[in-house]
Structures are given as C-alpha cells and as structure tokens.
Amino acid sequence: MKNTPRLEDLRLFCQVAHQTGFAATAVELGISKAVVSKRIGMLEAALQVRLLHRTKRRVSVTDHGEIVHQWALDGHGMILRLA
C-alpha cells in the first residue's frame, strides 16, 4: 500500500478528536497548528475518507472518523494488554 497511515498520525487524530480542536492539540503536544492540520490531512488522504468536519473554531468527528477513532483506541488497548 503506497499511502499507509502512520501510527503517529492515528494517535494525533485521537488527540484532536478528544480535544475537539487543532489549537488545543498543538499546545498540548508542543507543535504548531499547521503541523497538526497537515498530518491530519495526510491521514485522511491515506485512508481516503474525511475524518473531521472543520469550522473556524472547532472540529467534530465525522461518521468515518468515529469508526477510525474507535478502531485506533481498541488497537491501542490491545497493544497495552500484550505488553
């Protein structure tokens, strides 16, 4: 697969979904909003689905985003149980 989603981008997406915004995520992680936006865009391109609805002040998770978010959380929990 040419555009394989990066694990780091999935974690970033989960953080954005939890924070409901790029700015809060950027502050929490110590990176710029532009980096957050670019990496989310790359993840959406790799998965070929829109994960977030964007407005000027907030983001909300799309239906596809909810599925990916739950899948990522389940996978993270599975990894922790195996460790």
N, CA, C and O atoms as a CHARMM CRD file, in Angstrom:
* protein
*
  332
    1    1 MET  N      0.85100  -1.17300   0.00000 PROA 1      0.00000
    2    1 MET  CA     0.00000   0.00000   0.00000 PROA 1      0.00000
    3    1 MET  C      0.89700   1.23600   0.00000 PROA 1      0.00000
    4    1 MET  O      1.79300   1.36200   0.83400 PROA 1      0.00000
    5    2 LYS  N      0.65600   2.11800  -0.91200 PROA 2      0.00000
    6    2 LYS  CA     1.50600   3.29500  -1.07100 PROA 2      0.00000
    7    2 LYS  C      1.32300   4.30900   0.05300 PROA 2      0.00000
    8    2 LYS  O      2.30600   4.82200   0.58800 PROA 2      0.00000
    9    3 ASN  N      0.09600   4.59900   0.41000 PROA 3      0.00000
   10    3 ASN  CA    -0.19200   5.60200   1.43600 PROA 3      0.00000
   11    3 ASN  C     -0.64600   4.93600   2.72200 PROA 3      0.00000
   12    3 ASN  O     -1.80900   5.06100   3.10600 PROA 3      0.00000
   13    4 THR  N      0.24200   4.23900   3.38300 PROA 4      0.00000
   14    4 THR  CA    -0.07700   3.57800   4.63200 PROA 4      0.00000
   15    4 THR  C     -0.18500   4.62000   5.74400 PROA 4      0.00000
   16    4 THR  O      0.70700   5.45500   5.89600 PROA 4      0.00000
   17    5 PRO  N     -1.27100   4.58000   6.52300 PROA 5      0.00000
   18    5 PRO  CA    -1.39600   5.53400   7.62100 PROA 5      0.00000
   19    5 PRO  C     -0.28200   5.32200   8.64700 PROA 5      0.00000
   20    5 PRO  O      0.09700   4.19000   8.94700 PROA 5      0.00000
   21    6 ARG  N      0.22800   6.42100   9.17200 PROA 6      0.00000
   22    6 ARG  CA     1.27400   6.34400  10.19200 PROA 6      0.00000
   23    6 ARG  C      0.63400   6.25000  11.57700 PROA 6      0.00000
   24    6 ARG  O     -0.35000   6.93200  11.86600 PROA 6      0.00000
   25    7 LEU  N      1.20300   5.39900  12.42200 PROA 7      0.00000
   26    7 LEU  CA     0.70400   5.23200  13.77500 PROA 7      0.00000
   27    7 LEU  C      0.69300   6.56400  14.52300 PROA 7      0.00000
   28    7 LEU  O     -0.24000   6.85200  15.27300 PROA 7      0.00000
   29    8 GLU  N      1.73100   7.37100  14.31800 PROA 8      0.00000
   30    8 GLU  CA     1.80600   8.67700  14.98100 PROA 8      0.00000
   31    8 GLU  C      0.63800   9.57600  14.57400 PROA 8      0.00000
   32    8 GLU  O      0.12300  10.34600  15.38400 PROA 8      0.00000
   33    9 ASP  N      0.22700   9.46800  13.30800 PROA 9      0.00000
   34    9 ASP  CA    -0.88300  10.28800  12.82200 PROA 9      0.00000
   35    9 ASP  C     -2.21100   9.80300  13.39200 PROA 9      0.00000
   36    9 ASP  O     -3.10300  10.60900  13.65600 PROA 9      0.00000
   37   10 LEU  N     -2.34700   8.49200  13.58500 PROA 10     0.00000
   38   10 LEU  CA    -3.55000   7.96600  14.23000 PROA 10     0.00000
   39   10 LEU  C     -3.64000   8.45600  15.67200 PROA 10     0.00000
   40   10 LEU  O     -4.71700   8.82300  16.14200 PROA 10     0.00000
   41   11 ARG  N     -2.51300   8.46100  16.36800 PROA 11     0.00000
   42   11 ARG  CA    -2.50900   8.97400  17.74300 PROA 11     0.00000
   43   11 ARG  C     -2.85100  10.46600  17.76300 PROA 11     0.00000
   44   11 ARG  O     -3.59600  10.93000  18.62600 PROA 11     0.00000
   45   12 LEU  N     -2.30500  11.19800  16.81300 PROA 12     0.00000
   46   12 LEU  CA    -2.59300  12.62300  16.71300 PROA 12     0.00000
   47   12 LEU  C     -4.08300  12.84500  16.44700 PROA 12     0.00000
   48   12 LEU  O     -4.70100  13.71800  17.05600 PROA 12     0.00000
   49   13 PHE  N     -4.65100  12.06500  15.54800 PROA 13     0.00000
   50   13 PHE  CA    -6.08000  12.15800  15.25200 PROA 13     0.00000
   51   13 PHE  C     -6.91200  11.90700  16.51300 PROA 13     0.00000
   52   13 PHE  O     -7.87700  12.62700  16.77300 PROA 13     0.00000
   53   14 CYS  N     -6.54600  10.89900  17.28700 PROA 14     0.00000
   54   14 CYS  CA    -7.28000  10.62300  18.52600 PROA 14     0.00000
   55   14 CYS  C     -7.20500  11.80200  19.47800 PROA 14     0.00000
   56   14 CYS  O     -8.18200  12.12100  20.15500 PROA 14     0.00000
   57   15 GLN  N     -6.05000  12.45100  19.53400 PROA 15     0.00000
   58   15 GLN  CA    -5.88700  13.62600  20.38400 PROA 15     0.00000
   59   15 GLN  C     -6.76300  14.77500  19.89800 PROA 15     0.00000
   60   15 GLN  O     -7.40600  15.44600  20.70500 PROA 15     0.00000
   61   16 VAL  N     -6.79500  15.00600  18.59300 PROA 16     0.00000
   62   16 VAL  CA    -7.64300  16.06600  18.03500 PROA 16     0.00000
   63   16 VAL  C     -9.11200  15.75600  18.32500 PROA 16     0.00000
   64   16 VAL  O     -9.87000  16.65300  18.69600 PROA 16     0.00000
   65   17 ALA  N     -9.51600  14.50700  18.16100 PROA 17     0.00000
   66   17 ALA  CA   -10.90600  14.11700  18.42700 PROA 17     0.00000
   67   17 ALA  C    -11.25500  14.36700  19.89500 PROA 17     0.00000
   68   17 ALA  O    -12.35800  14.81500  20.21000 PROA 17     0.00000
   69   18 HSD  N    -10.32600  14.08000  20.77000 PROA 18     0.00000
   70   18 HSD  CA   -10.55200  14.29100  22.20400 PROA 18     0.00000
   71   18 HSD  C    -10.58700  15.78300  22.55000 PROA 18     0.00000
   72   18 HSD  O    -11.44000  16.22000  23.32300 PROA 18     0.00000
   73   19 GLN  N     -9.68200  16.54800  21.99300 PROA 19     0.00000
   74   19 GLN  CA    -9.57300  17.98100  22.28800 PROA 19     0.00000
   75   19 GLN  C    -10.58700  18.82100  21.51300 PROA 19     0.00000
   76   19 GLN  O    -10.84800  19.96500  21.88500 PROA 19     0.00000
   77   20 THR  N    -11.15500  18.27800  20.45400 PROA 20     0.00000
   78   20 THR  CA   -12.08100  18.95300  19.52900 PROA 20     0.00000
   79   20 THR  C    -11.48200  20.22100  18.92600 PROA 20     0.00000
   80   20 THR  O    -12.18700  21.20400  18.69400 PROA 20     0.00000
   81   21 GLY  N    -10.19000  20.18800  18.67900 PROA 21     0.00000
   82   21 GLY  CA    -9.57500  21.32700  18.01500 PROA 21     0.00000
   83   21 GLY  C     -8.10200  21.12700  17.75500 PROA 21     0.00000
   84   21 GLY  O     -7.41300  20.41900  18.49000 PROA 21     0.00000
   85   22 PHE  N     -7.62700  21.76300  16.69300 PROA 22     0.00000
   86   22 PHE  CA    -6.21500  21.68300  16.34500 PROA 22     0.00000
   87   22 PHE  C     -5.35900  22.50300  17.30500 PROA 22     0.00000
   88   22 PHE  O     -4.26000  22.08700  17.67300 PROA 22     0.00000
   89   23 ALA  N     -5.86100  23.66500  17.70800 PROA 23     0.00000
   90   23 ALA  CA    -5.06900  24.56100  18.56200 PROA 23     0.00000
   91   23 ALA  C     -4.76900  23.91000  19.90800 PROA 23     0.00000
   92   23 ALA  O     -3.62200  23.91600  20.35500 PROA 23     0.00000
   93   24 ALA  N     -5.78000  23.35300  20.55600 PROA 24     0.00000
   94   24 ALA  CA    -5.57500  22.71800  21.86300 PROA 24     0.00000
   95   24 ALA  C     -4.62900  21.53100  21.74400 PROA 24     0.00000
   96   24 ALA  O     -3.78600  21.31700  22.61400 PROA 24     0.00000
   97   25 THR  N     -4.76500  20.76600  20.67700 PROA 25     0.00000
   98   25 THR  CA    -3.87600  19.63000  20.44800 PROA 25     0.00000
   99   25 THR  C     -2.45100  20.10900  20.23600 PROA 25     0.00000
  100   25 THR  O     -1.51000  19.54300  20.79100 PROA 25     0.00000
  101   26 ALA  N     -2.29400  21.15100  19.43200 PROA 26     0.00000
  102   26 ALA  CA    -0.96400  21.68200  19.15100 PROA 26     0.00000
  103   26 ALA  C     -0.28700  22.15300  20.43800 PROA 26     0.00000
  104   26 ALA  O      0.88900  21.86400  20.66300 PROA 26     0.00000
  105   27 VAL  N     -1.02200  22.87200  21.27500 PROA 27     0.00000
  106   27 VAL  CA    -0.46300  23.36100  22.53700 PROA 27     0.00000
  107   27 VAL  C     -0.06300  22.18400  23.42200 PROA 27     0.00000
  108   27 VAL  O      1.03800  22.16100  23.97200 PROA 27     0.00000
  109   28 GLU  N     -0.95000  21.22000  23.55500 PROA 28     0.00000
  110   28 GLU  CA    -0.68400  20.06800  24.42100 PROA 28     0.00000
  111   28 GLU  C      0.54900  19.28400  23.97400 PROA 28     0.00000
  112   28 GLU  O      1.32200  18.80000  24.80000 PROA 28     0.00000
  113   29 LEU  N      0.72300  19.16300  22.65600 PROA 29     0.00000
  114   29 LEU  CA     1.83700  18.37200  22.13000 PROA 29     0.00000
  115   29 LEU  C      3.08100  19.19900  21.82900 PROA 29     0.00000
  116   29 LEU  O      4.13200  18.64600  21.50500 PROA 29     0.00000
  117   30 GLY  N      2.96800  20.51400  21.93400 PROA 30     0.00000
  118   30 GLY  CA     4.11400  21.37500  21.68000 PROA 30     0.00000
  119   30 GLY  C      4.51400  21.44600  20.21700 PROA 30     0.00000
  120   30 GLY  O      5.69600  21.55700  19.89200 PROA 30     0.00000
  121   31 ILE  N      3.51600  21.38000  19.32900 PROA 31     0.00000
  122   31 ILE  CA     3.74600  21.50900  17.89000 PROA 31     0.00000
  123   31 ILE  C      2.82300  22.58900  17.34900 PROA 31     0.00000
  124   31 ILE  O      1.92200  23.03900  18.05700 PROA 31     0.00000
  125   32 SER  N      3.02800  23.00800  16.12000 PROA 32     0.00000
  126   32 SER  CA     2.19300  24.06400  15.54900 PROA 32     0.00000
  127   32 SER  C      0.86200  23.51700  15.04200 PROA 32     0.00000
  128   32 SER  O      0.73100  22.33300  14.73500 PROA 32     0.00000
  129   33 LYS  N     -0.12800  24.42100  14.96300 PROA 33     0.00000
  130   33 LYS  CA    -1.42400  24.04200  14.38500 PROA 33     0.00000
  131   33 LYS  C     -1.25500  23.58300  12.94200 PROA 33     0.00000
  132   33 LYS  O     -1.95300  22.67700  12.48700 PROA 33     0.00000
  133   34 ALA  N     -0.32600  24.21100  12.22600 PROA 34     0.00000
  134   34 ALA  CA    -0.09100  23.84500  10.82500 PROA 34     0.00000
  135   34 ALA  C      0.37600  22.39400  10.70700 PROA 34     0.00000
  136   34 ALA  O     -0.03600  21.67800   9.79400 PROA 34     0.00000
  137   35 VAL  N      1.23000  21.96700  11.62400 PROA 35     0.00000
  138   35 VAL  CA     1.70600  20.57400  11.61200 PROA 35     0.00000
  139   35 VAL  C      0.54800  19.62800  11.90900 PROA 35     0.00000
  140   35 VAL  O      0.40300  18.59400  11.25700 PROA 35     0.00000
  141   36 VAL  N     -0.26700  19.97700  12.88300 PROA 36     0.00000
  142   36 VAL  CA    -1.43900  19.14900  13.21200 PROA 36     0.00000
  143   36 VAL  C     -2.33600  19.02600  11.98400 PROA 36     0.00000
  144   36 VAL  O     -2.74000  17.92400  11.61500 PROA 36     0.00000
  145   37 SER  N     -2.64500  20.15100  11.35300 PROA 37     0.00000
  146   37 SER  CA    -3.51800  20.15900  10.18500 PROA 37     0.00000
  147   37 SER  C     -2.94000  19.32800   9.04200 PROA 37     0.00000
  148   37 SER  O     -3.65200  18.54800   8.40900 PROA 37     0.00000
  149   38 LYS  N     -1.65900  19.49900   8.78600 PROA 38     0.00000
  150   38 LYS  CA    -1.02100  18.76700   7.69200 PROA 38     0.00000
  151   38 LYS  C     -1.03800  17.26500   7.93600 PROA 38     0.00000
  152   38 LYS  O     -1.33600  16.49100   7.02700 PROA 38     0.00000
  153   39 ARG  N     -0.72300  16.85300   9.14900 PROA 39     0.00000
  154   39 ARG  CA    -0.69100  15.42400   9.45600 PROA 39     0.00000
  155   39 ARG  C     -2.07800  14.80900   9.42200 PROA 39     0.00000
  156   39 ARG  O     -2.22500  13.66600   8.99100 PROA 39     0.00000
  157   40 ILE  N     -3.09700  15.52900   9.86200 PROA 40     0.00000
  158   40 ILE  CA    -4.47000  15.02500   9.76700 PROA 40     0.00000
  159   40 ILE  C     -4.86300  14.90600   8.29400 PROA 40     0.00000
  160   40 ILE  O     -5.49700  13.92800   7.89700 PROA 40     0.00000
  161   41 GLY  N     -4.49300  15.88500   7.49700 PROA 41     0.00000
  162   41 GLY  CA    -4.75700  15.81900   6.05300 PROA 41     0.00000
  163   41 GLY  C     -4.07900  14.63300   5.39800 PROA 41     0.00000
  164   41 GLY  O     -4.65800  13.98200   4.52800 PROA 41     0.00000
  165   42 MET  N     -2.84500  14.34700   5.81500 PROA 42     0.00000
  166   42 MET  CA    -2.12400  13.18600   5.28200 PROA 42     0.00000
  167   42 MET  C     -2.81600  11.88500   5.68800 PROA 42     0.00000
  168   42 MET  O     -2.90400  10.95000   4.89200 PROA 42     0.00000
  169   43 LEU  N     -3.30400  11.82700   6.92500 PROA 43     0.00000
  170   43 LEU  CA    -4.01800  10.63400   7.38500 PROA 43     0.00000
  171   43 LEU  C     -5.31000  10.44900   6.60000 PROA 43     0.00000
  172   43 LEU  O     -5.63500   9.33600   6.18500 PROA 43     0.00000
  173   44 GLU  N     -6.04400  11.53400   6.39900 PROA 44     0.00000
  174   44 GLU  CA    -7.28200  11.45300   5.61500 PROA 44     0.00000
  175   44 GLU  C     -6.98400  11.00600   4.18300 PROA 44     0.00000
  176   44 GLU  O     -7.74200  10.22100   3.61400 PROA 44     0.00000
  177   45 ALA  N     -5.90600  11.49000   3.60500 PROA 45     0.00000
  178   45 ALA  CA    -5.53000  11.08400   2.24800 PROA 45     0.00000
  179   45 ALA  C     -5.16600   9.59700   2.20800 PROA 45     0.00000
  180   45 ALA  O     -5.55200   8.88200   1.28400 PROA 45     0.00000
  181   46 ALA  N     -4.42800   9.14300   3.20900 PROA 46     0.00000
  182   46 ALA  CA    -4.02200   7.74500   3.25200 PROA 46     0.00000
  183   46 ALA  C     -5.22900   6.82600   3.39600 PROA 46     0.00000
  184   46 ALA  O     -5.28600   5.76600   2.77200 PROA 46     0.00000
  185   47 LEU  N     -6.19600   7.23300   4.22200 PROA 47     0.00000
  186   47 LEU  CA    -7.39200   6.42000   4.45000 PROA 47     0.00000
  187   47 LEU  C     -8.47700   6.66200   3.41000 PROA 47     0.00000
  188   47 LEU  O     -9.41600   5.87600   3.28600 PROA 47     0.00000
  189   48 GLN  N     -8.34300   7.74600   2.67000 PROA 48     0.00000
  190   48 GLN  CA    -9.28900   8.14200   1.62800 PROA 48     0.00000
  191   48 GLN  C    -10.69400   8.40000   2.17800 PROA 48     0.00000
  192   48 GLN  O    -11.69700   8.06900   1.54600 PROA 48     0.00000
  193   49 VAL  N    -10.73800   8.99600   3.36700 PROA 49     0.00000
  194   49 VAL  CA   -12.01100   9.40900   3.98000 PROA 49     0.00000
  195   49 VAL  C    -11.79600  10.71200   4.73600 PROA 49     0.00000
  196   49 VAL  O    -10.68500  11.00600   5.17500 PROA 49     0.00000
  197   50 ARG  N    -12.84400  11.47900   4.88400 PROA 50     0.00000
  198   50 ARG  CA   -12.81300  12.69200   5.70300 PROA 50     0.00000
  199   50 ARG  C    -13.07500  12.25100   7.14300 PROA 50     0.00000
  200   50 ARG  O    -14.09300  11.62100   7.42900 PROA 50     0.00000
  201   51 LEU  N    -12.15500  12.58300   8.04100 PROA 51     0.00000
  202   51 LEU  CA   -12.27300  12.18000   9.43500 PROA 51     0.00000
  203   51 LEU  C    -12.88500  13.26100  10.31400 PROA 51     0.00000
  204   51 LEU  O    -13.48900  12.96600  11.34500 PROA 51     0.00000
  205   52 LEU  N    -12.72700  14.52000   9.89900 PROA 52     0.00000
  206   52 LEU  CA   -13.16300  15.63900  10.72100 PROA 52     0.00000
  207   52 LEU  C    -13.94000  16.66500   9.90100 PROA 52     0.00000
  208   52 LEU  O    -13.60800  16.94200   8.74900 PROA 52     0.00000
  209   53 HSD  N    -14.98300  17.22300  10.52100 PROA 53     0.00000
  210   53 HSD  CA   -15.64300  18.41500   9.98600 PROA 53     0.00000
  211   53 HSD  C    -14.90900  19.59600  10.60700 PROA 53     0.00000
  212   53 HSD  O    -14.72800  19.63900  11.82400 PROA 53     0.00000
  213   54 ARG  N    -14.48700  20.54500   9.79700 PROA 54     0.00000
  214   54 ARG  CA   -13.72900  21.68600  10.29000 PROA 54     0.00000
  215   54 ARG  C    -14.54900  22.97000  10.19100 PROA 54     0.00000
  216   54 ARG  O    -15.18700  23.24200   9.17400 PROA 54     0.00000
  217   55 THR  N    -14.51800  23.74900  11.26700 PROA 55     0.00000
  218   55 THR  CA   -15.05100  25.10800  11.24300 PROA 55     0.00000
  219   55 THR  C    -13.91300  26.01400  11.71000 PROA 55     0.00000
  220   55 THR  O    -12.81700  25.53400  12.00100 PROA 55     0.00000
  221   56 LYS  N    -14.16500  27.30400  11.78300 PROA 56     0.00000
  222   56 LYS  CA   -13.10700  28.22400  12.20400 PROA 56     0.00000
  223   56 LYS  C    -12.65700  27.97000  13.63800 PROA 56     0.00000
  224   56 LYS  O    -11.48700  28.17600  13.96000 PROA 56     0.00000
  225   57 ARG  N    -13.55300  27.53300  14.49000 PROA 57     0.00000
  226   57 ARG  CA   -13.23000  27.41700  15.91000 PROA 57     0.00000
  227   57 ARG  C    -13.17600  25.99700  16.44500 PROA 57     0.00000
  228   57 ARG  O    -12.57700  25.76500  17.49500 PROA 57     0.00000
  229   58 ARG  N    -13.77100  25.05800  15.77000 PROA 58     0.00000
  230   58 ARG  CA   -13.86600  23.69200  16.29800 PROA 58     0.00000
  231   58 ARG  C    -13.74800  22.67600  15.18400 PROA 58     0.00000
  232   58 ARG  O    -13.89200  22.98600  14.00100 PROA 58     0.00000
  233   59 VAL  N    -13.48700  21.47900  15.59300 PROA 59     0.00000
  234   59 VAL  CA   -13.60100  20.34400  14.68400 PROA 59     0.00000
  235   59 VAL  C    -14.53300  19.34400  15.34300 PROA 59     0.00000
  236   59 VAL  O    -14.61100  19.26300  16.56900 PROA 59     0.00000
  237   60 SER  N    -15.22800  18.59400  14.53100 PROA 60     0.00000
  238   60 SER  CA   -16.04300  17.49700  15.04300 PROA 60     0.00000
  239   60 SER  C    -15.74800  16.27200  14.18900 PROA 60     0.00000
  240   60 SER  O    -15.37900  16.37800  13.01900 PROA 60     0.00000
  241   61 VAL  N    -15.91700  15.13700  14.79100 PROA 61     0.00000
  242   61 VAL  CA   -15.57600  13.87900  14.14400 PROA 61     0.00000
  243   61 VAL  C    -16.71700  13.44500  13.22300 PROA 61     0.00000
  244   61 VAL  O    -17.88400  13.48200  13.61300 PROA 61     0.00000
  245   62 THR  N    -16.37700  13.03900  12.00700 PROA 62     0.00000
  246   62 THR  CA   -17.36700  12.51800  11.06000 PROA 62     0.00000
  247   62 THR  C    -17.73700  11.09000  11.44500 PROA 62     0.00000
  248   62 THR  O    -17.15200  10.51200  12.36100 PROA 62     0.00000
  249   63 ASP  N    -18.70300  10.53300  10.74500 PROA 63     0.00000
  250   63 ASP  CA   -19.05700   9.12800  10.98000 PROA 63     0.00000
  251   63 ASP  C    -17.86300   8.21400  10.72000 PROA 63     0.00000
  252   63 ASP  O    -17.59100   7.30100  11.50000 PROA 63     0.00000
  253   64 HSD  N    -17.15100   8.46500   9.61500 PROA 64     0.00000
  254   64 HSD  CA   -15.94800   7.67500   9.33500 PROA 64     0.00000
  255   64 HSD  C    -14.89200   7.90500  10.41600 PROA 64     0.00000
  256   64 HSD  O    -14.19000   6.98000  10.82300 PROA 64     0.00000
  257   65 GLY  N    -14.79500   9.13400  10.86400 PROA 65     0.00000
  258   65 GLY  CA   -13.85500   9.46300  11.92300 PROA 65     0.00000
  259   65 GLY  C    -14.14600   8.72100  13.21500 PROA 65     0.00000
  260   65 GLY  O    -13.22600   8.29200  13.91000 PROA 65     0.00000
  261   66 GLU  N    -15.42700   8.56900  13.53900 PROA 66     0.00000
  262   66 GLU  CA   -15.81800   7.81800  14.74000 PROA 66     0.00000
  263   66 GLU  C    -15.35100   6.36800  14.63900 PROA 66     0.00000
  264   66 GLU  O    -14.85800   5.79900  15.61400 PROA 66     0.00000
  265   67 ILE  N    -15.50600   5.78100  13.46800 PROA 67     0.00000
  266   67 ILE  CA   -15.08200   4.39100  13.25900 PROA 67     0.00000
  267   67 ILE  C    -13.57600   4.27200  13.41900 PROA 67     0.00000
  268   67 ILE  O    -13.08900   3.37800  14.10900 PROA 67     0.00000
  269   68 VAL  N    -12.83500   5.17600  12.77800 PROA 68     0.00000
  270   68 VAL  CA   -11.36700   5.14500  12.86400 PROA 68     0.00000
  271   68 VAL  C    -10.91500   5.41500  14.29400 PROA 68     0.00000
  272   68 VAL  O     -9.98800   4.77200  14.78600 PROA 68     0.00000
  273   69 HSD  N    -11.56100   6.35600  14.95700 PROA 69     0.00000
  274   69 HSD  CA   -11.21300   6.68000  16.34000 PROA 69     0.00000
  275   69 HSD  C    -11.39000   5.45300  17.23400 PROA 69     0.00000
  276   69 HSD  O    -10.49300   5.12300  18.01000 PROA 69     0.00000
  277   70 GLN  N    -12.51800   4.78400  17.13800 PROA 70     0.00000
  278   70 GLN  CA   -12.76400   3.60300  17.96800 PROA 70     0.00000
  279   70 GLN  C    -11.78800   2.48900  17.63300 PROA 70     0.00000
  280   70 GLN  O    -11.28300   1.81000  18.52700 PROA 70     0.00000
  281   71 TRP  N    -11.52200   2.30100  16.34500 PROA 71     0.00000
  282   71 TRP  CA   -10.55900   1.28200  15.91200 PROA 71     0.00000
  283   71 TRP  C     -9.17700   1.57300  16.49600 PROA 71     0.00000
  284   71 TRP  O     -8.50000   0.66200  16.97200 PROA 71     0.00000
  285   72 ALA  N     -8.76300   2.82800  16.46200 PROA 72     0.00000
  286   72 ALA  CA    -7.44700   3.20200  16.99000 PROA 72     0.00000
  287   72 ALA  C     -7.39300   2.99100  18.50100 PROA 72     0.00000
  288   72 ALA  O     -6.39500   2.49200  19.02200 PROA 72     0.00000
  289   73 LEU  N     -8.45500   3.36500  19.20200 PROA 73     0.00000
  290   73 LEU  CA    -8.48400   3.16600  20.65300 PROA 73     0.00000
  291   73 LEU  C     -8.47300   1.68700  21.00500 PROA 73     0.00000
  292   73 LEU  O     -7.77000   1.28100  21.93100 PROA 73     0.00000
  293   74 ASP  N     -9.23600   0.87700  20.29000 PROA 74     0.00000
  294   74 ASP  CA    -9.24600  -0.56400  20.52800 PROA 74     0.00000
  295   74 ASP  C     -7.87300  -1.17000  20.27700 PROA 74     0.00000
  296   74 ASP  O     -7.40900  -2.01200  21.04600 PROA 74     0.00000
  297   75 GLY  N     -7.22300  -0.73800  19.19500 PROA 75     0.00000
  298   75 GLY  CA    -5.88900  -1.24100  18.87100 PROA 75     0.00000
  299   75 GLY  C     -4.87700  -0.85900  19.92700 PROA 75     0.00000
  300   75 GLY  O     -4.01700  -1.66700  20.27900 PROA 75     0.00000
  301   76 HSD  N     -4.96200   0.35500  20.43800 PROA 76     0.00000
  302   76 HSD  CA    -4.03600   0.81700  21.47300 PROA 76     0.00000
  303   76 HSD  C     -4.23000  -0.00900  22.73700 PROA 76     0.00000
  304   76 HSD  O     -3.26000  -0.40700  23.38100 PROA 76     0.00000
  305   77 GLY  N     -5.48300  -0.26300  23.08900 PROA 77     0.00000
  306   77 GLY  CA    -5.76200  -1.09000  24.27100 PROA 77     0.00000
  307   77 GLY  C     -5.23400  -2.49800  24.11400 PROA 77     0.00000
  308   77 GLY  O     -4.72400  -3.08500  25.06800 PROA 77     0.00000
  309   78 MET  N     -5.35300  -3.04400  22.91700 PROA 78     0.00000
  310   78 MET  CA    -4.85000  -4.37600  22.64500 PROA 78     0.00000
  311   78 MET  C     -3.32600  -4.42700  22.80000 PROA 78     0.00000
  312   78 MET  O     -2.78400  -5.37300  23.37300 PROA 78     0.00000
  313   79 ILE  N     -2.65200  -3.41300  22.29000 PROA 79     0.00000
  314   79 ILE  CA    -1.18900  -3.35300  22.40000 PROA 79     0.00000
  315   79 ILE  C     -0.77100  -3.27800  23.86600 PROA 79     0.00000
  316   79 ILE  O      0.18400  -3.94000  24.27300 PROA 79     0.00000
  317   80 LEU  N     -1.48300  -2.47300  24.66400 PROA 80     0.00000
  318   80 LEU  CA    -1.15600  -2.35700  26.08600 PROA 80     0.00000
  319   80 LEU  C     -1.35400  -3.68400  26.81700 PROA 80     0.00000
  320   80 LEU  O     -0.56700  -4.02100  27.70200 PROA 80     0.00000
  321   81 ARG  N     -2.39100  -4.43700  26.46200 PROA 81     0.00000
  322   81 ARG  CA    -2.64100  -5.73100  27.10000 PROA 81     0.00000
  323   81 ARG  C     -1.54600  -6.74000  26.74200 PROA 81     0.00000
  324   81 ARG  O     -1.20800  -7.60200  27.55400 PROA 81     0.00000
  325   82 LEU  N     -0.99300  -6.63500  25.53500 PROA 82     0.00000
  326   82 LEU  CA     0.04600  -7.56400  25.11000 PROA 82     0.00000
  327   82 LEU  C      1.42100  -7.22700  25.68400 PROA 82     0.00000
  328   82 LEU  O      2.30000  -8.08500  25.76400 PROA 82     0.00000
  329   83 ALA  N      1.59200  -5.98500  26.07600 PROA 83     0.00000
  330   83 ALA  CA     2.91400  -5.55000  26.57600 PROA 83     0.00000
  331   83 ALA  C      3.20700  -6.06800  27.96100 PROA 83     0.00000
  332   83 ALA  O      4.27200  -5.79000  28.51200 PROA 83     0.00000
